[in-house]
Amino acid sequence: MTIAGILLAGGRSRRMGKDKALLPLPGSERLTFVEHLNAMLTTCCSEVVLVARDAEQAAEYTFAGIHTITDEAPDIGPLMGLYSGLQAITASHALVIAVDMPFVQPAVVRLLLSQPLDDALLVPVVNGFHQVLLAVYPRSILPAVEERLRAGRRDPRSLLEVARVRSIDEAQLRAVDPQLRSFVNINTPEEFANLK
Ligand SMILES: Nc1nc2c(ncn2[C@@H]2O[C@H](COP(=O)(O)OP(=O)(O)OP(=O)(O)O)[C@@H](O)[C@H]2O)c(=O)[nH]1
């Protein structure tokens, strides 16, 4: 089975005040979050798709040479990004990463990609919370995504109520990423300023 990478970048970054995807990666002189995550996914996925909310936002990423598509409709939330991304890929499954998680560790990606793939969602659990924005989704989940969107839901978390889920527990995650850096997500200028 092949697995695609989907980067979700279609949010408005309101709390940050500027597009989080284009923030510079700490410790790197020139890479943005989106370039860094795209480069990582390119090494392990059969295809990588970046999902922006609309053509105007997508145009911001042409410099990075990333295959960018747009949401079927903008501003419906990451569930719409997932829907649009899953429709665009040819692989049977996708590793989905929010573009505001710049420290996703290759070892965690390898752990996720080494699991048996079937029709279940494969979701890491940290502090008791399912990490739906760093998880593996089968394309076969698309009808359920469509149903959730029709019900007015915006968050992939709502799939946990209707889909079969296989959890990756915290001990497994800590074995490869002891500080769970992979699950740090950046929302505000303060959080960005405090990154090391
Ligand atoms: N494609 C797509 N991605 C989205 C959408 N909404 C949020 N995302 C992505 O989902 C991830 C989590 O988003 P949030 O941090 O909850 O929201 P945000 O819009 O980025 O930030 P705020 O405006 O500050 O809430 C980020 O990578 C977003 O880019 C959407 O409507 N479409």
PDB file of C-alpha atoms and ligand atoms in Angstrom:
ATOM      1  CA  MET A   1       0.000   0.000   0.000  1.00  0.00           C
ATOM      2  CA  THR A   2       1.137   3.515  -0.696  1.00  0.00           C
ATOM      3  CA  ILE A   3       0.691   6.453   1.575  1.00  0.00           C
ATOM      4  CA  ALA A   4       0.377  10.106   0.655  1.00  0.00           C
ATOM      5  CA  GLY A   5       1.192  13.166   2.724  1.00  0.00           C
ATOM      6  CA  ILE A   6      -1.392  15.897   3.216  1.00  0.00           C
ATOM      7  CA  LEU A   7      -0.409  19.245   4.725  1.00  0.00           C
ATOM      8  CA  LEU A   8      -3.288  21.326   6.051  1.00  0.00           C
ATOM      9  CA  ALA A   9      -2.582  25.028   5.643  1.00  0.00           C
ATOM     10  CA  GLY A  10      -5.966  26.594   4.932  1.00  0.00           C
ATOM     11  CA  GLY A  11      -6.598  28.245   8.284  1.00  0.00           C
ATOM     12  CA  ARG A  12      -6.633  32.002   8.764  1.00  0.00           C
ATOM     13  CA  SER A  13      -3.849  32.147  11.398  1.00  0.00           C
ATOM     14  CA  ARG A  14      -5.872  34.820  13.190  1.00  0.00           C
ATOM     15  CA  ARG A  15      -4.132  34.354  16.539  1.00  0.00           C
ATOM     16  CA  MET A  16      -0.696  34.534  14.881  1.00  0.00           C
ATOM     17  CA  GLY A  17      -1.617  37.526  12.746  1.00  0.00           C
ATOM     18  CA  LYS A  18       0.252  36.123   9.741  1.00  0.00           C
ATOM     19  CA  ASP A  19       0.278  32.855   7.816  1.00  0.00           C
ATOM     20  CA  LYS A  20       1.771  30.210  10.138  1.00  0.00           C
ATOM     21  CA  ALA A  21       2.875  28.102   7.151  1.00  0.00           C
ATOM     22  CA  LEU A  22       5.343  30.805   6.165  1.00  0.00           C
ATOM     23  CA  LEU A  23       6.999  31.235   9.561  1.00  0.00           C
ATOM     24  CA  PRO A  24      10.734  30.493   9.602  1.00  0.00           C
ATOM     25  CA  LEU A  25      11.666  27.162  11.120  1.00  0.00           C
ATOM     26  CA  PRO A  26      13.637  27.785  14.346  1.00  0.00           C
ATOM     27  CA  GLY A  27      17.253  26.825  13.880  1.00  0.00           C
ATOM     28  CA  SER A  28      17.054  27.082  10.112  1.00  0.00           C
ATOM     29  CA  GLU A  29      18.135  30.219   8.305  1.00  0.00           C
ATOM     30  CA  ARG A  30      15.850  29.944   5.336  1.00  0.00           C
ATOM     31  CA  LEU A  31      13.274  27.182   5.603  1.00  0.00           C
ATOM     32  CA  THR A  32       9.652  27.988   6.353  1.00  0.00           C
ATOM     33  CA  PHE A  33       7.410  25.567   8.276  1.00  0.00           C
ATOM     34  CA  VAL A  34       5.699  24.525   5.062  1.00  0.00           C
ATOM     35  CA  GLU A  35       8.925  23.911   3.149  1.00  0.00           C
ATOM     36  CA  HIS A  36      10.354  21.903   6.014  1.00  0.00           C
ATOM     37  CA  LEU A  37       7.278  19.686   6.415  1.00  0.00           C
ATOM     38  CA  ASN A  38       6.970  19.236   2.666  1.00  0.00           C
ATOM     39  CA  ALA A  39      10.610  18.142   2.441  1.00  0.00           C
ATOM     40  CA  MET A  40      10.116  15.637   5.257  1.00  0.00           C
ATOM     41  CA  LEU A  41       6.973  14.146   3.754  1.00  0.00           C
ATOM     42  CA  THR A  42       8.550  13.969   0.318  1.00  0.00           C
ATOM     43  CA  THR A  43      11.152  11.536   1.665  1.00  0.00           C
ATOM     44  CA  CYS A  44       8.568   9.015   2.903  1.00  0.00           C
ATOM     45  CA  CYS A  45       5.303   9.541   1.047  1.00  0.00           C
ATOM     46  CA  SER A  46       4.309   8.585  -2.472  1.00  0.00           C
ATOM     47  CA  GLU A  47       2.892  12.069  -3.103  1.00  0.00           C
ATOM     48  CA  VAL A  48       2.490  15.242  -1.065  1.00  0.00           C
ATOM     49  CA  VAL A  49      -0.447  17.618  -1.294  1.00  0.00           C
ATOM     50  CA  LEU A  50      -0.745  20.964   0.443  1.00  0.00           C
ATOM     51  CA  VAL A  51      -4.316  22.080   1.021  1.00  0.00           C
ATOM     52  CA  ALA A  52      -4.820  25.858   1.013  1.00  0.00           C
ATOM     53  CA  ARG A  53      -8.203  27.492   1.488  1.00  0.00           C
ATOM     54  CA  ASP A  54      -8.378  29.284  -1.880  1.00  0.00           C
ATOM     55  CA  ALA A  55      -6.387  30.268  -4.957  1.00  0.00           C
ATOM     56  CA  GLU A  56      -5.168  33.493  -3.389  1.00  0.00           C
ATOM     57  CA  GLN A  57      -3.588  31.640  -0.483  1.00  0.00           C
ATOM     58  CA  ALA A  58      -2.276  28.876  -2.774  1.00  0.00           C
ATOM     59  CA  ALA A  59      -0.406  31.524  -4.785  1.00  0.00           C
ATOM     60  CA  GLU A  60       1.622  32.295  -1.645  1.00  0.00           C
ATOM     61  CA  TYR A  61       3.230  28.859  -1.815  1.00  0.00           C
ATOM     62  CA  THR A  62       4.303  28.685  -5.451  1.00  0.00           C
ATOM     63  CA  PHE A  63       7.843  29.725  -4.446  1.00  0.00           C
ATOM     64  CA  ALA A  64       8.204  26.448  -2.574  1.00  0.00           C
ATOM     65  CA  GLY A  65       7.269  24.272  -5.547  1.00  0.00           C
ATOM     66  CA  ILE A  66       4.753  22.323  -3.498  1.00  0.00           C
ATOM     67  CA  HIS A  67       1.791  20.612  -5.114  1.00  0.00           C
ATOM     68  CA  THR A  68      -0.972  22.827  -3.766  1.00  0.00           C
ATOM     69  CA  ILE A  69      -4.709  22.327  -4.067  1.00  0.00           C
ATOM     70  CA  THR A  70      -7.577  24.312  -2.571  1.00  0.00           C
ATOM     71  CA  ASP A  71     -10.495  23.494  -0.304  1.00  0.00           C
ATOM     72  CA  GLU A  72     -13.732  22.696  -2.050  1.00  0.00           C
ATOM     73  CA  ALA A  73     -15.068  25.666  -0.059  1.00  0.00           C
ATOM     74  CA  PRO A  74     -12.937  27.976   2.116  1.00  0.00           C
ATOM     75  CA  ASP A  75     -13.279  28.614   5.841  1.00  0.00           C
ATOM     76  CA  ILE A  76     -15.040  25.359   6.729  1.00  0.00           C
ATOM     77  CA  GLY A  77     -12.158  24.224   8.927  1.00  0.00           C
ATOM     78  CA  PRO A  78      -9.568  21.432   8.872  1.00  0.00           C
ATOM     79  CA  LEU A  79     -12.231  18.782   8.229  1.00  0.00           C
ATOM     80  CA  MET A  80     -12.777  20.409   4.821  1.00  0.00           C
ATOM     81  CA  GLY A  81      -9.013  20.443   4.296  1.00  0.00           C
ATOM     82  CA  LEU A  82      -8.923  16.721   5.036  1.00  0.00           C
ATOM     83  CA  TYR A  83     -11.846  16.120   2.668  1.00  0.00           C
ATOM     84  CA  SER A  84     -10.239  18.074  -0.162  1.00  0.00           C
ATOM     85  CA  GLY A  85      -6.845  16.469   0.399  1.00  0.00           C
ATOM     86  CA  LEU A  86      -8.152  12.898   0.497  1.00  0.00           C
ATOM     87  CA  GLN A  87     -10.036  13.512  -2.732  1.00  0.00           C
ATOM     88  CA  ALA A  88      -6.893  14.764  -4.449  1.00  0.00           C
ATOM     89  CA  ILE A  89      -4.578  11.841  -3.676  1.00  0.00           C
ATOM     90  CA  THR A  90      -4.213   8.562  -5.524  1.00  0.00           C
ATOM     91  CA  ALA A  91      -2.851   6.604  -2.531  1.00  0.00           C
ATOM     92  CA  SER A  92      -5.129   4.500  -0.311  1.00  0.00           C
ATOM     93  CA  HIS A  93      -4.084   6.339   2.872  1.00  0.00           C
ATOM     94  CA  ALA A  94      -2.664   9.698   3.879  1.00  0.00           C
ATOM     95  CA  LEU A  95      -0.528  10.936   6.699  1.00  0.00           C
ATOM     96  CA  VAL A  96      -2.088  14.279   7.573  1.00  0.00           C
ATOM     97  CA  ILE A  97      -0.079  17.012   9.270  1.00  0.00           C
ATOM     98  CA  ALA A  98      -1.180  20.508  10.256  1.00  0.00           C
ATOM     99  CA  VAL A  99       1.292  23.022   8.960  1.00  0.00           C
ATOM    100  CA  ASP A 100       1.572  24.633  12.390  1.00  0.00           C
ATOM    101  CA  MET A 101       3.341  21.560  13.840  1.00  0.00           C
ATOM    102  CA  PRO A 102       6.919  22.310  12.759  1.00  0.00           C
ATOM    103  CA  PHE A 103       8.672  19.788  14.998  1.00  0.00           C
ATOM    104  CA  VAL A 104       7.108  16.563  13.777  1.00  0.00           C
ATOM    105  CA  GLN A 105       9.911  14.059  14.149  1.00  0.00           C
ATOM    106  CA  PRO A 106      10.835  11.705  11.330  1.00  0.00           C
ATOM    107  CA  ALA A 107      10.847   8.891  13.917  1.00  0.00           C
ATOM    108  CA  VAL A 108       7.181   9.535  14.716  1.00  0.00           C
ATOM    109  CA  VAL A 109       6.370   9.613  11.014  1.00  0.00           C
ATOM    110  CA  ARG A 110       8.181   6.284  10.614  1.00  0.00           C
ATOM    111  CA  LEU A 111       6.255   4.843  13.567  1.00  0.00           C
ATOM    112  CA  LEU A 112       2.948   5.873  12.021  1.00  0.00           C
ATOM    113  CA  LEU A 113       3.880   4.650   8.576  1.00  0.00           C
ATOM    114  CA  SER A 114       5.024   1.275   9.893  1.00  0.00           C
ATOM    115  CA  GLN A 115       1.593   0.376  11.299  1.00  0.00           C
ATOM    116  CA  PRO A 116      -0.666  -2.029   9.438  1.00  0.00           C
ATOM    117  CA  LEU A 117      -3.046  -0.016   7.277  1.00  0.00           C
ATOM    118  CA  ASP A 118      -6.745  -0.749   6.991  1.00  0.00           C
ATOM    119  CA  ASP A 119      -9.996   1.181   7.184  1.00  0.00           C
ATOM    120  CA  ALA A 120      -9.329   2.496  10.684  1.00  0.00           C
ATOM    121  CA  LEU A 121      -7.987   5.944  11.530  1.00  0.00           C
ATOM    122  CA  LEU A 122      -4.556   5.691  13.065  1.00  0.00           C
ATOM    123  CA  VAL A 123      -4.343   8.385  15.725  1.00  0.00           C
ATOM    124  CA  PRO A 124      -1.644   9.181  18.307  1.00  0.00           C
ATOM    125  CA  VAL A 125      -2.951   9.893  21.800  1.00  0.00           C
ATOM    126  CA  VAL A 126      -1.100  12.443  23.944  1.00  0.00           C
ATOM    127  CA  ASN A 127      -2.284  13.467  27.414  1.00  0.00           C
ATOM    128  CA  GLY A 128      -5.468  11.566  26.716  1.00  0.00           C
ATOM    129  CA  PHE A 129      -6.193  13.615  23.574  1.00  0.00           C
ATOM    130  CA  HIS A 130      -6.420  12.159  20.115  1.00  0.00           C
ATOM    131  CA  GLN A 131      -4.013  14.078  17.878  1.00  0.00           C
ATOM    132  CA  VAL A 132      -6.158  14.200  14.780  1.00  0.00           C
ATOM    133  CA  LEU A 133      -3.904  16.725  13.034  1.00  0.00           C
ATOM    134  CA  LEU A 134      -0.982  14.294  12.992  1.00  0.00           C
ATOM    135  CA  ALA A 135      -2.662  11.061  12.019  1.00  0.00           C
ATOM    136  CA  VAL A 136      -3.193   8.569   9.210  1.00  0.00           C
ATOM    137  CA  TYR A 137      -6.534   8.504   7.381  1.00  0.00           C
ATOM    138  CA  PRO A 138      -7.762   5.959   4.848  1.00  0.00           C
ATOM    139  CA  ARG A 139      -9.380   7.327   1.707  1.00  0.00           C
ATOM    140  CA  SER A 140     -12.284   5.032   2.524  1.00  0.00           C
ATOM    141  CA  ILE A 141     -13.244   7.476   5.293  1.00  0.00           C
ATOM    142  CA  LEU A 142     -14.385  10.029   2.675  1.00  0.00           C
ATOM    143  CA  PRO A 143     -18.147   9.237   2.895  1.00  0.00           C
ATOM    144  CA  ALA A 144     -18.004   9.706   6.667  1.00  0.00           C
ATOM    145  CA  VAL A 145     -16.139  12.991   6.230  1.00  0.00           C
ATOM    146  CA  GLU A 146     -18.783  14.115   3.786  1.00  0.00           C
ATOM    147  CA  GLU A 147     -21.535  13.212   6.236  1.00  0.00           C
ATOM    148  CA  ARG A 148     -19.804  15.118   9.075  1.00  0.00           C
ATOM    149  CA  LEU A 149     -19.377  18.183   6.864  1.00  0.00           C
ATOM    150  CA  ARG A 150     -23.060  18.043   5.947  1.00  0.00           C
ATOM    151  CA  ALA A 151     -23.835  17.922   9.658  1.00  0.00           C
ATOM    152  CA  GLY A 152     -21.952  21.197  10.039  1.00  0.00           C
ATOM    153  CA  ARG A 153     -18.850  19.753  11.669  1.00  0.00           C
ATOM    154  CA  ARG A 154     -15.474  21.407  11.020  1.00  0.00           C
ATOM    155  CA  ASP A 155     -13.000  19.385  13.048  1.00  0.00           C
ATOM    156  CA  PRO A 156     -11.530  15.985  12.099  1.00  0.00           C
ATOM    157  CA  ARG A 157     -12.048  15.154  15.794  1.00  0.00           C
ATOM    158  CA  SER A 158     -15.722  14.648  14.962  1.00  0.00           C
ATOM    159  CA  LEU A 159     -14.707  11.557  12.974  1.00  0.00           C
ATOM    160  CA  LEU A 160     -13.725   9.870  16.239  1.00  0.00           C
ATOM    161  CA  GLU A 161     -17.456   9.538  16.973  1.00  0.00           C
ATOM    162  CA  VAL A 162     -18.193   7.583  13.810  1.00  0.00           C
ATOM    163  CA  ALA A 163     -15.011   5.921  12.574  1.00  0.00           C
ATOM    164  CA  ARG A 164     -13.036   2.937  13.732  1.00  0.00           C
ATOM    165  CA  VAL A 165      -9.922   4.274  15.435  1.00  0.00           C
ATOM    166  CA  ARG A 166      -6.627   2.630  16.274  1.00  0.00           C
ATOM    167  CA  SER A 167      -4.713   4.610  18.854  1.00  0.00           C
ATOM    168  CA  ILE A 168      -0.961   4.923  19.113  1.00  0.00           C
ATOM    169  CA  ASP A 169      -0.388   5.304  22.812  1.00  0.00           C
ATOM    170  CA  GLU A 170       1.894   7.770  24.527  1.00  0.00           C
ATOM    171  CA  ALA A 171       4.461   5.161  25.601  1.00  0.00           C
ATOM    172  CA  GLN A 172       5.000   4.155  21.971  1.00  0.00           C
ATOM    173  CA  LEU A 173       5.333   7.806  20.994  1.00  0.00           C
ATOM    174  CA  ARG A 174       7.738   8.641  23.824  1.00  0.00           C
ATOM    175  CA  ALA A 175       9.936   5.708  22.830  1.00  0.00           C
ATOM    176  CA  VAL A 176      10.772   7.555  19.606  1.00  0.00           C
ATOM    177  CA  ASP A 177      10.128  11.182  20.612  1.00  0.00           C
ATOM    178  CA  PRO A 178      10.806  11.421  24.366  1.00  0.00           C
ATOM    179  CA  GLN A 179       9.634  15.034  24.745  1.00  0.00           C
ATOM    180  CA  LEU A 180       6.736  14.636  22.331  1.00  0.00           C
ATOM    181  CA  ARG A 181       8.057  17.589  20.321  1.00  0.00           C
ATOM    182  CA  SER A 182       6.104  16.293  17.347  1.00  0.00           C
ATOM    183  CA  PHE A 183       2.869  17.421  18.944  1.00  0.00           C
ATOM    184  CA  VAL A 184       3.831  21.029  19.636  1.00  0.00           C
ATOM    185  CA  ASN A 185       1.619  23.324  17.647  1.00  0.00           C
ATOM    186  CA  ILE A 186       2.105  27.035  17.278  1.00  0.00           C
ATOM    187  CA  ASN A 187      -0.788  29.446  17.399  1.00  0.00           C
ATOM    188  CA  THR A 188       0.355  32.810  18.789  1.00  0.00           C
ATOM    189  CA  PRO A 189       3.317  35.188  18.397  1.00  0.00           C
ATOM    190  CA  GLU A 190       4.219  34.430  22.040  1.00  0.00           C
ATOM    191  CA  GLU A 191       4.353  30.685  21.395  1.00  0.00           C
ATOM    192  CA  PHE A 192       6.514  31.319  18.341  1.00  0.00           C
ATOM    193  CA  ALA A 193       8.843  33.664  20.246  1.00  0.00           C
ATOM    194  CA  ASN A 194       9.339  31.049  22.973  1.00  0.00           C
ATOM    195  CA  LEU A 195      10.308  28.255  20.592  1.00  0.00           C
ATOM    196  CA  LYS A 196      13.700  26.735  20.907  1.00  0.00           C
TER     197      LYS A 196
HETATM  198  N1  LIG B   1      -7.288  23.310   4.291  1.00  0.00           N
HETATM  199  C1  LIG B   1      -7.728  23.868   5.433  1.00  0.00           C
HETATM  200  N2  LIG B   1      -6.942  23.850   6.522  1.00  0.00           N
HETATM  201  C2  LIG B   1      -7.409  24.449   7.651  1.00  0.00           C
HETATM  202  C3  LIG B   1      -8.659  25.098   7.711  1.00  0.00           C
HETATM  203  N3  LIG B   1      -8.824  25.599   8.968  1.00  0.00           N
HETATM  204  C4  LIG B   1      -7.710  25.283   9.653  1.00  0.00           C
HETATM  205  N4  LIG B   1      -6.852  24.591   8.857  1.00  0.00           N
HETATM  206  C5  LIG B   1      -5.521  24.092   9.243  1.00  0.00           C
HETATM  207  O1  LIG B   1      -5.684  23.260  10.372  1.00  0.00           O
HETATM  208  C6  LIG B   1      -4.624  23.488  11.297  1.00  0.00           C
HETATM  209  C7  LIG B   1      -5.183  23.911  12.641  1.00  0.00           C
HETATM  210  O2  LIG B   1      -5.830  25.137  12.475  1.00  0.00           O
HETATM  211  P1  LIG B   1      -6.143  26.084  13.716  1.00  0.00           P
HETATM  212  O3  LIG B   1      -4.878  26.402  14.454  1.00  0.00           O
HETATM  213  O4  LIG B   1      -7.229  25.481  14.499  1.00  0.00           O
HETATM  214  O5  LIG B   1      -6.729  27.362  13.013  1.00  0.00           O
HETATM  215  P2  LIG B   1      -5.962  28.490  12.193  1.00  0.00           P
HETATM  216  O6  LIG B   1      -6.998  29.058  11.300  1.00  0.00           O
HETATM  217  O7  LIG B   1      -4.716  27.994  11.560  1.00  0.00           O
HETATM  218  O8  LIG B   1      -5.554  29.564  13.298  1.00  0.00           O
HETATM  219  P3  LIG B   1      -6.525  30.618  14.040  1.00  0.00           P
HETATM  220  O9  LIG B   1      -7.115  31.510  12.981  1.00  0.00           O
HETATM  221  O10 LIG B   1      -5.604  31.366  14.951  1.00  0.00           O
HETATM  222  O11 LIG B   1      -7.557  29.781  14.759  1.00  0.00           O
HETATM  223  C8  LIG B   1      -3.707  24.526  10.659  1.00  0.00           C
HETATM  224  O12 LIG B   1      -2.663  23.835   9.985  1.00  0.00           O
HETATM  225  C9  LIG B   1      -4.615  25.222   9.673  1.00  0.00           C
HETATM  226  O13 LIG B   1      -3.916  25.781   8.557  1.00  0.00           O
HETATM  227  C10 LIG B   1      -9.472  25.123   6.524  1.00  0.00           C
HETATM  228  O14 LIG B   1     -10.577  25.682   6.475  1.00  0.00           O
HETATM  229  N5  LIG B   1      -8.954  24.486   5.425  1.00  0.00           N
END
